[in-house]
Amino acid sequence: MPKTSHQFFYGEDHLTSGIALKIARGELKGVLSEEARKKIRKSHQVVENIVDKGHPVYGINTGFGPLCTTKISKEETKILQSNILQSHSVGVGEPIDTEIAKLMLILKLQSLSKGYSGIAEKTLDRIIWHVDNDVIPIVPCQGSVGASGDLAPLSHLFLPLIGLGKVTYQNETINTIELFKNTGLDSIQLGPKEGLALINGTQFIAAHAVLVVEKLHSCLSQADIIGAMMIEGLQGSVKPFFRELHQLRPYKGTIHVASRVKSLLKGSEIMEDHIDCERVQDPYSLRCIPQVHGASRNAWLHLKELVEVELNSVTDNPIIINEELTISGGSFHGQPLAMAIDYACLAASEIGNISDRRIYLALEGNSPGVPKLLMNNTGINSGYMILQYTTAALASENKGLCFPSSADSIPTSLGQEDHVSMGSISGRKALRVIGNIEKILAIELLTAAQAFEFRKPLKSGIILDEIHKTLRKEVSFAEKDRVFAEDIEKGIAIIKNNTIIKMANKIVNREDMSLTTAFSSEFETY
């Protein structure tokens, strides 16, 4: 099959978080090449041969977990696979986001298409149909302990293959039986090992991790920009961002952040205006942006690299090497991602923590020319006082969510699975923390822009000036109290839509290519 630029070959091409998201969002089409189909058919035939010969192989002709010594007859092997999907569908809680469920399908396709799972070609074709037609199974958010695979959520994910469960179809939630009536499809008869291959794996954890990679990257990029705007508003020093300093302690993230912020402050009249001021040094929330933001960047880079390994791995069990060699191992264990997601969760929380400190700093009124609470006529007006209450609440909530889920393990499966990763909880929790960070950054953007206003008629560098103008189209300067919740909602929308990132990149490409290095590196791609 000749490949086009809009295609991704499952099982052959290298999958990244960005590519997975493009497939999920319809920007790229995932297909099976003939080469991949050959490997899939060969692996499936190996399983069929094992069943015919009758030698006990875990998950093919034996029970599961503590029932691994129970032999299953050739006639019952297909019933076994259907039963495992039903018995393991024990998820509870609200359904996960449709995009996460769709990512799970995509990531499972990549893993199964490598030809080590014994899955049937027709089963993969049906999963691809679900992705291509945006018919996404309903998956409850709770129930996985993140080892022996994400068993419960993956079972719910694949119930529609056998005519059970629910799906979203044309923006409605319907039973799979109703879907079959509308589309003319019918249930699939799963063959030996297929049910186990479908539910063994880390795709629930990994799908959450893909979104953590994307959303945390967005927060990190915007935190640098907003932090630079706050430096302008409070007339902080540019010296802590000099390369000469960071070459002496050369962490990748620190150097990257310092370079970005220094580029954002380039050409600023505001910074030039106080070059000979008497202030010796700034508080840490300004001065240590490279170290704090940079440490979180390093954590993000670590997660990105591990997720990329996971997306291109086989996380099934047992693994079908050939007819003579099947290996029952532990590649389904979520620990490699669980620990990294917990690390990223902490990294995200710290971005919100230092952002809240900068907001507080802006309200103190200790920077010449910037009034207390960012408003001239206070007393009758509370100014921006209470916005920081919200960021304090969000930052505190995040601290409570930073306890690492991977630090816990509760034995399951009658002790057969006596150490589990809890990585599914890590993923859900990290996204919740990042959601709070988006809100904190939105409030810092509003306060930084308010402080920024008091520096007029002095101009900033071109990027921050344009970003300030863009914000002012949505949120006006506040001369007196108003319902700030409305401003915050607009700020959150700006953060979620990556508006200021798009603006910064547009200006970099248009105006000054010397800035490009600071806005592109391994920290800017995924």
XYZ file of C-alpha atoms in Angstrom:
526
model
C 0.000 0.000 0.000
C 1.620 3.314 -1.025
C 1.729 5.730 1.869
C 0.423 9.315 1.729
C 1.454 12.236 3.923
C -1.875 11.986 5.726
C -1.402 8.363 6.785
C 0.169 6.624 9.748
C 1.008 2.914 9.504
C 0.067 1.148 12.744
C 2.780 -1.183 14.000
C 5.411 0.196 11.625
C 5.631 3.969 11.979
C 6.973 5.583 15.144
C 4.146 6.929 17.294
C 4.532 10.074 19.410
C 2.098 11.932 21.636
C 1.606 14.554 18.936
C 0.930 11.981 16.215
C -1.515 10.084 18.440
C -3.405 13.328 19.053
C -3.471 14.100 15.323
C -5.050 10.708 14.616
C -7.559 11.235 17.438
C -8.476 14.676 16.065
C -8.901 13.502 12.488
C -5.806 15.257 11.150
C -4.069 11.970 10.310
C -5.448 8.574 9.302
C -4.139 5.386 10.865
C -4.016 2.348 8.572
C -2.628 -1.188 8.468
C -0.054 -1.836 5.765
C 0.172 -5.213 4.054
C 3.462 -5.818 5.850
C 1.793 -5.295 9.238
C -1.121 -7.507 8.195
C 1.309 -10.339 7.374
C 2.828 -10.153 10.873
C -0.630 -10.035 12.448
C -1.826 -13.084 10.487
C 1.345 -15.014 11.322
C 1.010 -14.324 15.054
C -2.677 -15.258 15.000
C -1.849 -18.548 13.286
C 0.703 -19.359 15.992
C -2.054 -19.067 18.610
C -4.365 -21.285 16.574
C -1.607 -23.915 16.326
C -1.022 -23.814 20.081
C -4.720 -24.440 20.679
C -4.742 -27.327 18.212
C -1.764 -29.003 19.903
C -3.262 -28.551 23.365
C -0.078 -27.643 25.242
C -1.039 -25.332 28.154
C -0.075 -21.704 27.475
C -1.253 -18.980 29.821
C -4.202 -16.988 28.521
C -4.623 -19.121 25.416
C -5.935 -22.359 26.859
C -5.741 -21.635 30.601
C -7.696 -19.444 32.969
C -6.499 -16.012 34.018
C -4.713 -14.661 37.080
C -5.050 -17.142 39.983
C -6.825 -19.525 37.567
C -3.680 -19.833 35.444
C -3.409 -23.555 36.261
C -6.967 -24.280 35.082
C -6.819 -25.796 31.612
C -9.474 -24.750 29.072
C -10.610 -27.090 26.316
C -10.264 -26.174 22.649
C -14.042 -25.787 22.379
C -14.168 -23.393 25.346
C -11.270 -21.111 24.383
C -13.527 -18.754 22.385
C -16.122 -18.585 25.168
C -13.289 -17.773 27.567
C -12.318 -14.675 25.554
C -15.852 -13.291 25.492
C -16.273 -14.021 29.186
C -13.127 -12.157 30.153
C -14.410 -8.933 28.562
C -17.664 -9.240 30.499
C -16.247 -10.315 33.870
C -13.558 -7.623 33.817
C -15.952 -4.787 32.924
C -16.272 -3.575 36.495
C -15.424 0.119 36.076
C -17.241 2.770 38.093
C -17.430 6.547 38.102
C -18.024 9.093 35.390
C -17.046 8.210 31.806
C -13.613 9.373 30.746
C -13.391 12.089 28.123
C -14.207 10.818 24.634
C -10.805 11.925 23.351
C -9.027 9.829 25.987
C -11.108 6.760 25.045
C -10.278 7.360 21.389
C -6.589 7.645 22.237
C -6.857 4.303 24.041
C -8.121 2.698 20.830
C -5.276 4.268 18.819
C -2.593 3.224 21.295
C -3.965 -0.307 21.474
C -3.916 -0.536 17.677
C -0.250 0.456 17.644
C 0.655 -2.198 20.207
C -1.393 -5.050 18.715
C -0.258 -4.291 15.154
C 3.337 -5.201 15.934
C 2.395 -8.870 15.596
C 3.195 -10.313 19.017
C -0.303 -10.664 20.445
C -2.101 -13.257 18.346
C -4.958 -10.908 17.577
C -7.088 -11.532 14.465
C -6.886 -9.156 11.528
C -10.659 -8.678 11.462
C -10.629 -7.549 15.099
C -8.109 -4.812 14.355
C -10.100 -3.743 11.292
C -13.169 -3.287 13.507
C -11.203 -1.184 16.001
C -9.941 0.969 13.121
C -13.565 1.369 11.998
C -14.424 2.751 15.440
C -11.574 5.284 15.224
C -12.278 6.328 11.637
C -16.009 6.764 12.235
C -15.653 8.411 15.631
C -17.723 5.721 17.326
C -16.101 5.740 20.750
C -16.917 3.316 23.586
C -18.011 4.604 26.977
C -15.335 3.878 29.593
C -15.761 4.543 33.343
C -12.882 6.465 34.924
C -12.283 4.248 37.980
C -11.385 0.595 38.448
C -7.844 0.130 37.146
C -4.932 -0.543 39.491
C -2.486 -0.160 36.607
C -0.971 -3.634 36.522
C -1.909 -6.769 34.657
C -2.895 -3.991 32.335
C -5.663 -1.444 32.706
C -8.048 -4.379 32.832
C -11.362 -2.760 33.745
C -11.235 0.299 31.449
C -9.898 -1.738 28.523
C -12.670 -4.307 29.023
C -15.287 -1.558 28.776
C -13.442 -0.146 25.761
C -13.849 -3.384 23.818
C -17.291 -4.544 24.945
C -18.795 -3.128 21.710
C -16.785 -5.672 19.705
C -19.002 -8.404 21.151
C -22.215 -6.379 21.006
C -22.217 -5.105 24.585
C -21.594 -1.799 26.323
C -22.318 1.709 25.086
C -20.746 4.098 22.584
C -20.923 7.719 21.552
C -22.338 7.826 18.037
C -23.195 11.056 16.214
C -22.908 12.982 19.508
C -25.294 10.644 21.347
C -24.707 7.842 23.829
C -26.372 4.643 22.637
C -26.259 0.911 23.360
C -24.060 -1.115 21.031
C -27.086 -3.131 19.885
C -28.664 0.103 18.662
C -25.386 0.958 16.907
C -25.518 -2.369 15.083
C -29.075 -1.662 13.944
C -28.036 1.754 12.603
C -24.872 0.577 10.847
C -25.564 -3.019 9.857
C -22.581 -4.261 11.839
C -22.609 -7.422 13.918
C -20.627 -8.629 16.909
C -17.229 -10.268 16.462
C -16.496 -13.818 17.593
C -13.232 -13.487 19.485
C -10.694 -16.245 18.963
C -8.188 -17.735 21.420
C -6.234 -15.133 23.414
C -7.953 -12.188 21.725
C -9.903 -11.055 24.767
C -6.782 -11.149 26.899
C -4.757 -9.301 24.247
C -7.387 -6.559 24.167
C -7.464 -5.911 27.919
C -3.805 -6.497 28.815
C -1.853 -3.287 28.388
C -1.274 0.214 29.696
C -3.413 2.143 27.245
C -5.581 3.850 29.896
C -2.481 5.139 31.672
C -0.713 5.983 28.413
C -3.695 7.845 26.929
C -3.844 10.057 30.013
C -0.078 10.524 29.785
C -0.377 11.688 26.170
C -2.710 14.466 27.281
C -0.467 15.286 30.241
C 2.410 15.734 27.782
C 0.347 18.094 25.623
C -1.351 20.101 28.370
C 1.667 20.429 30.643
C 3.737 21.596 27.684
C 1.143 24.282 27.006
C 1.202 25.422 30.646
C 4.990 25.527 30.737
C 5.202 27.584 27.563
C 2.569 30.032 28.764
C 4.074 30.267 32.248
C 7.335 31.546 30.706
C 5.470 34.195 28.717
C 3.239 35.299 31.590
C 6.199 35.286 33.992
C 8.078 37.579 31.599
C 5.080 39.905 31.481
C 5.037 39.997 35.280
C 8.754 40.859 35.307
C 7.929 43.788 33.020
C 4.977 44.887 35.144
C 7.006 44.819 38.358
C 10.205 46.035 36.682
C 12.264 43.050 37.690
C 15.828 42.484 36.571
C 16.838 40.732 33.360
C 20.239 39.661 34.740
C 19.008 36.370 36.287
C 18.273 35.239 32.717
C 21.769 35.790 31.320
C 23.303 32.742 29.652
C 26.598 33.354 31.458
C 24.908 32.466 34.739
C 23.232 29.272 33.574
C 26.245 27.871 31.761
C 27.710 27.413 35.238
C 24.799 25.147 36.237
C 23.732 23.816 32.859
C 20.443 22.011 33.360
C 18.648 21.770 30.021
C 15.355 23.126 31.314
C 16.968 26.046 33.143
C 18.939 27.147 30.090
C 15.864 26.844 27.878
C 13.608 28.907 30.154
C 16.232 31.591 30.734
C 16.771 31.936 26.991
C 13.028 32.189 26.327
C 12.399 34.833 28.981
C 15.424 36.890 27.950
C 14.172 36.799 24.354
C 10.733 37.967 25.463
C 12.266 40.932 27.312
C 14.463 41.909 24.359
C 14.005 45.508 23.186
C 11.869 46.506 26.170
C 11.752 50.197 27.081
C 10.345 49.158 30.455
C 13.455 47.151 31.282
C 15.756 49.950 30.049
C 13.885 52.497 32.193
C 15.137 51.076 35.485
C 18.535 49.777 34.471
C 20.290 51.972 37.082
C 17.738 51.551 39.892
C 18.886 50.889 43.467
C 17.165 47.500 43.841
C 19.809 44.796 44.335
C 17.757 41.678 43.579
C 14.213 40.448 43.043
C 12.174 37.988 45.112
C 12.575 34.352 44.153
C 9.284 34.116 42.265
C 10.817 36.428 39.638
C 14.534 35.756 40.005
C 14.261 31.955 40.100
C 11.912 31.479 37.149
C 14.659 29.658 35.184
C 15.339 27.249 38.035
C 11.694 26.511 38.943
C 10.134 26.536 35.472
C 13.252 24.771 34.207
C 12.961 21.935 36.727
C 9.372 21.385 35.617
C 10.565 21.417 32.005
C 13.034 18.650 32.831
C 10.236 16.582 34.375
C 8.098 17.134 31.264
C 10.970 16.042 29.012
C 11.448 12.882 31.059
C 7.750 12.024 30.772
C 7.689 12.776 27.042
C 10.595 10.408 26.413
C 9.075 7.582 28.472
C 5.640 7.992 26.883
C 7.219 7.696 23.456
C 8.818 4.391 24.464
C 5.484 3.157 25.816
C 3.527 4.132 22.699
C 5.804 1.981 20.567
C 5.942 -1.003 22.904
C 4.076 -4.289 23.199
C 2.390 -4.295 26.617
C 0.416 -7.506 26.163
C 0.820 -10.792 28.064
C 1.716 -13.440 27.125
C 3.912 -12.334 24.238
C 3.869 -14.591 21.170
C 7.422 -14.786 19.834
C 6.861 -17.995 17.851
C 5.201 -21.383 18.284
C 8.049 -22.622 20.464
C 8.372 -19.482 22.557
C 5.577 -17.643 24.320
C 6.585 -15.534 27.306
C 4.364 -14.725 30.254
C 6.069 -11.651 31.675
C 5.138 -8.316 33.146
C 5.188 -5.847 30.262
C 1.650 -4.787 31.205
C 2.891 -3.256 34.474
C 2.281 0.489 34.588
C 5.136 1.401 36.933
C 7.417 3.029 34.293
C 4.716 5.557 33.406
C 3.088 5.785 36.835
C 6.210 7.165 38.516
C 6.931 9.585 35.680
C 3.341 10.890 35.679
C 3.541 11.469 39.438
C 6.767 13.398 38.849
C 5.058 15.447 36.131
C 2.113 16.074 38.455
C 4.471 17.596 41.013
C 6.173 19.584 38.256
C 2.817 20.998 37.172
C 1.841 21.882 40.722
C 5.054 23.841 41.212
C 4.277 25.986 38.176
C 1.008 26.961 39.863
C 2.744 27.460 43.200
C 5.284 29.986 41.901
C 2.617 31.652 39.744
C 0.499 32.272 42.847
C 3.554 33.830 44.537
C 4.046 36.221 41.610
C 0.384 37.210 41.794
C 0.763 37.936 45.521
C 3.921 39.928 44.797
C 2.057 42.054 42.251
C -0.595 42.974 44.839
C 1.825 44.132 47.538
C 2.412 47.562 45.989
C 6.176 47.402 46.581
C 7.109 48.012 42.960
C 7.428 51.746 42.150
C 4.553 52.978 40.012
C 2.312 49.934 40.627
C -0.377 50.586 43.280
C -1.314 48.175 46.034
C -3.917 45.623 44.848
C -3.254 46.862 41.268
C -5.813 49.649 41.526
C -5.457 53.350 42.363
C -8.714 53.977 44.189
C -8.714 51.208 46.797
C -10.735 51.257 49.978
C -13.994 51.611 48.166
C -12.532 49.088 45.716
C -10.882 45.790 46.702
C -8.958 45.660 43.450
C -7.347 42.337 42.573
C -7.145 41.191 46.208
C -9.568 38.275 46.024
C -8.248 36.830 42.751
C -5.221 35.694 44.727
C -7.535 33.906 47.188
C -8.636 31.761 44.267
C -5.087 30.955 43.174
C -4.162 30.171 46.793
C -7.101 27.739 46.968
C -6.141 26.103 43.678
C -2.462 25.862 44.628
C -3.400 24.290 47.961
C -5.724 21.796 46.274
C -2.896 20.809 43.955
C -0.524 20.210 46.849
C -3.023 17.736 48.278
C -3.137 15.959 44.907
C 0.646 15.622 44.660
C 0.930 12.527 46.847
C 2.313 9.962 44.374
C -0.237 7.303 43.477
C 2.637 5.027 42.472
C 3.796 4.978 46.096
C 0.830 2.744 46.867
C 0.184 -0.894 46.032
C -2.705 -3.139 47.078
C -2.487 -6.834 46.117
C -5.177 -8.151 43.770
C -6.113 -11.406 42.021
C -5.812 -13.484 45.221
C -2.186 -12.423 45.543
C -1.115 -13.431 42.030
C -0.871 -9.739 41.221
C 0.799 -8.707 44.449
C 2.342 -5.417 43.296
C 0.425 -2.908 41.197
C 1.297 0.592 39.943
C -1.890 2.620 40.501
C -0.762 4.524 37.391
C -4.346 5.021 36.248
C -4.889 7.214 39.312
C -1.618 9.037 38.575
C -2.884 9.954 35.103
C -6.316 11.131 36.203
C -4.851 13.145 39.065
C -2.187 14.817 36.930
C -4.805 16.078 34.481
C -6.830 17.478 37.371
C -3.769 19.359 38.659
C -3.040 20.713 35.179
C -6.644 21.905 34.916
C -6.069 23.932 38.085
C -2.782 25.288 36.694
C -4.609 26.630 33.642
C -6.861 28.620 35.979
C -3.956 29.940 38.046
C -2.082 31.026 34.923
C -5.204 32.757 33.624
C -5.349 34.823 36.813
C -1.634 35.605 36.638
C -2.126 36.745 33.050
C -4.830 39.168 34.204
C -2.754 40.539 37.078
C 0.438 40.795 35.006
C -1.456 42.674 32.304
C -2.914 45.038 34.930
C 0.553 45.771 36.334
C 1.885 46.083 32.798
C -0.610 48.877 32.157
C 0.958 51.125 34.796
C 4.206 51.163 32.811
C 2.661 53.057 29.905
C 3.617 54.947 27.814
C 6.794 52.834 27.934
C 6.705 49.912 25.543
C 7.717 46.320 26.098
C 9.395 44.037 23.626
C 7.319 43.307 20.545
C 6.058 39.884 21.687
C 4.781 40.944 25.103
C 3.321 44.162 23.682
C 1.309 42.211 21.101
C 0.153 39.684 23.665
C -0.993 42.500 25.936
C -2.960 44.070 23.088
C -4.532 40.702 22.282
C -5.640 40.246 25.886
C -7.081 43.748 26.005
C -9.441 42.840 23.156
C -11.053 40.383 25.565
C -10.437 41.892 29.012
C -10.226 45.639 29.598
C -8.062 47.443 32.166
C -9.869 47.541 35.528
C -10.182 51.008 37.033
C -12.756 49.866 39.605
C -14.244 46.657 40.957
C -16.356 44.439 38.723
C -17.344 40.785 38.518
C -13.826 39.448 38.045
C -15.106 35.895 37.545
C -16.087 36.961 34.027
C -12.542 38.184 33.375
C -11.150 34.937 34.747
C -13.337 32.839 32.442
C -12.044 34.813 29.467
C -8.497 34.335 30.717
C -9.004 30.599 31.085
C -10.289 30.414 27.507
C -7.144 32.233 26.325
C -4.950 29.740 28.196
C -6.859 26.663 26.998
C -6.826 27.874 23.391
C -3.056 28.540 23.495
C -3.768 32.059 22.246
C -0.620 33.649 23.635
C 1.589 30.783 22.441
C 0.229 31.139 18.922
C 0.759 34.890 19.063
C 4.347 34.537 20.300
C 5.241 31.957 17.647
C 3.645 34.060 14.908
C 5.732 37.082 15.888
C 8.931 35.023 16.172
C 8.442 33.690 12.654
C 7.503 37.091 11.273
C 9.792 39.555 12.963
C 13.027 38.208 14.337
C 14.442 34.822 13.410
C 17.177 35.282 16.026
C 14.521 34.424 18.601
C 13.727 31.087 16.967
C 16.330 29.129 18.943
C 14.684 30.083 22.234
C 11.292 28.977 20.919
C 12.300 25.646 19.388
C 14.125 22.643 20.811
C 13.394 19.220 22.272
C 11.262 21.129 24.788
C 8.980 22.405 22.043
C 8.154 19.182 20.180
C 6.268 16.046 21.142
